[in-house]
Every structure is written in structure tokens, then in C-alpha cells.
CSV table of N, CA and C in Angstrom, one decimal:
chain,number,residue,atom,x,y,z
A,55,GLN,N,82.5,73.4,102.7
A,55,GLN,CA,82.9,74.1,101.5
A,55,GLN,C,82.5,75.6,101.6
A,56,PHE,N,81.3,75.8,102.1
A,56,PHE,CA,80.8,77.2,102.2
A,56,PHE,C,81.7,78.1,103.1
A,57,LEU,N,82.1,77.5,104.2
A,57,LEU,CA,83.0,78.2,105.1
A,57,LEU,C,84.4,78.5,104.4
A,58,GLY,N,84.9,77.5,103.7
A,58,GLY,CA,86.1,77.7,103.0
A,58,GLY,C,86.0,78.8,101.9
A,59,ALA,N,84.9,78.9,101.2
A,59,ALA,CA,84.6,79.9,100.2
A,59,ALA,C,84.6,81.3,100.9
A,60,VAL,N,84.0,81.4,102.0
A,60,VAL,CA,83.9,82.6,102.7
A,60,VAL,C,85.3,83.1,103.1
A,61,LEU,N,86.1,82.2,103.6
A,61,LEU,CA,87.4,82.5,104.1
A,61,LEU,C,88.2,83.0,102.9
A,62,ILE,N,88.1,82.3,101.7
A,62,ILE,CA,88.9,82.7,100.5
A,62,ILE,C,88.4,84.1,100.0
A,63,MET,N,87.1,84.3,100.0
A,63,MET,CA,86.6,85.6,99.6
A,63,MET,C,87.0,86.8,100.5
A,64,THR,N,87.0,86.5,101.8
A,64,THR,CA,87.4,87.5,102.8
A,64,THR,C,88.9,87.8,102.6
A,65,GLY,N,89.7,86.7,102.4
A,65,GLY,CA,91.2,86.9,102.2
A,65,GLY,C,91.4,87.8,101.0
A,66,LEU,N,90.7,87.5,99.9
A,66,LEU,CA,90.9,88.3,98.6
A,66,LEU,C,90.5,89.7,98.9
A,67,TYR,N,89.4,89.9,99.6
A,67,TYR,CA,88.9,91.3,99.8
A,67,TYR,C,89.9,92.1,100.7
A,68,ILE,N,90.5,91.4,101.7
A,68,ILE,CA,91.4,92.1,102.5
A,68,ILE,C,92.7,92.4,101.7
A,69,ASN,N,93.1,91.5,100.8
A,69,ASN,CA,94.3,91.8,100.0
A,69,ASN,C,94.1,93.0,99.1
A,70,VAL,N,92.9,93.0,98.5
A,70,VAL,CA,92.6,94.2,97.6
A,70,VAL,C,92.5,95.5,98.4
A,71,PHE,N,91.8,95.4,99.5
A,71,PHE,CA,91.7,96.6,100.3
A,71,PHE,C,93.1,97.1,100.8
A,72,GLY,N,93.9,96.1,101.2
A,72,GLY,CA,95.3,96.5,101.6
A,72,GLY,C,96.1,97.1,100.5
A,73,LEU,N,95.9,96.6,99.3
A,73,LEU,CA,96.7,97.2,98.1
A,73,LEU,C,96.2,98.7,97.9
A,74,ARG,N,94.9,98.9,98.0
A,74,ARG,CA,94.3,100.2,97.8
A,74,ARG,C,94.8,101.1,98.9
A,75,TRP,N,94.8,100.6,100.1
A,75,TRP,CA,95.2,101.5,101.2
A,75,TRP,C,96.7,101.8,101.1
A,76,ARG,N,97.5,100.9,100.7
A,76,ARG,CA,99.0,101.2,100.5
A,76,ARG,C,99.1,102.2,99.4
A,77,LYS,N,98.4,102.1,98.3
A,77,LYS,CA,98.5,103.1,97.2
A,77,LYS,C,98.1,104.4,97.7
A,78,ALA,N,97.0,104.5,98.5
A,78,ALA,CA,96.6,105.8,99.0
A,78,ALA,C,97.6,106.4,99.9
A,79,VAL,N,98.3,105.6,100.7
A,79,VAL,CA,99.3,106.1,101.7
A,79,VAL,C,100.5,106.6,100.8
A,80,LYS,N,100.9,105.8,99.8
A,80,LYS,CA,102.0,106.3,99.0
A,80,LYS,C,101.7,107.6,98.3
A,81,VAL,N,100.5,107.8,97.8
A,81,VAL,CA,100.1,109.0,97.2
A,81,VAL,C,100.2,110.2,98.2
A,82,ARG,N,99.7,110.0,99.4
A,82,ARG,CA,99.7,111.0,100.4
A,82,ARG,C,101.1,111.3,100.9
A,83,GLY,N,101.8,110.2,101.1
A,83,GLY,CA,103.2,110.3,101.6
A,83,GLY,C,104.1,111.0,100.7
């Protein structure tokens, strides 16, 4: 269960980071 929770948290973190990165690129672009 612990490993699964870590994978889920990591996935959510990557998704949020990706959205912020895309927004930053759109603003710059």
C-alpha cells in the first residue's frame, strides 16, 4: 500500500508540475 501511495503522489505531483510548466511556456511563448 505504501508503494502504491508513493506512486500516486508522485503521479499527481508530476501532473501539477507539468500543468504549471505548460502555463509558463504559454505565457513566454
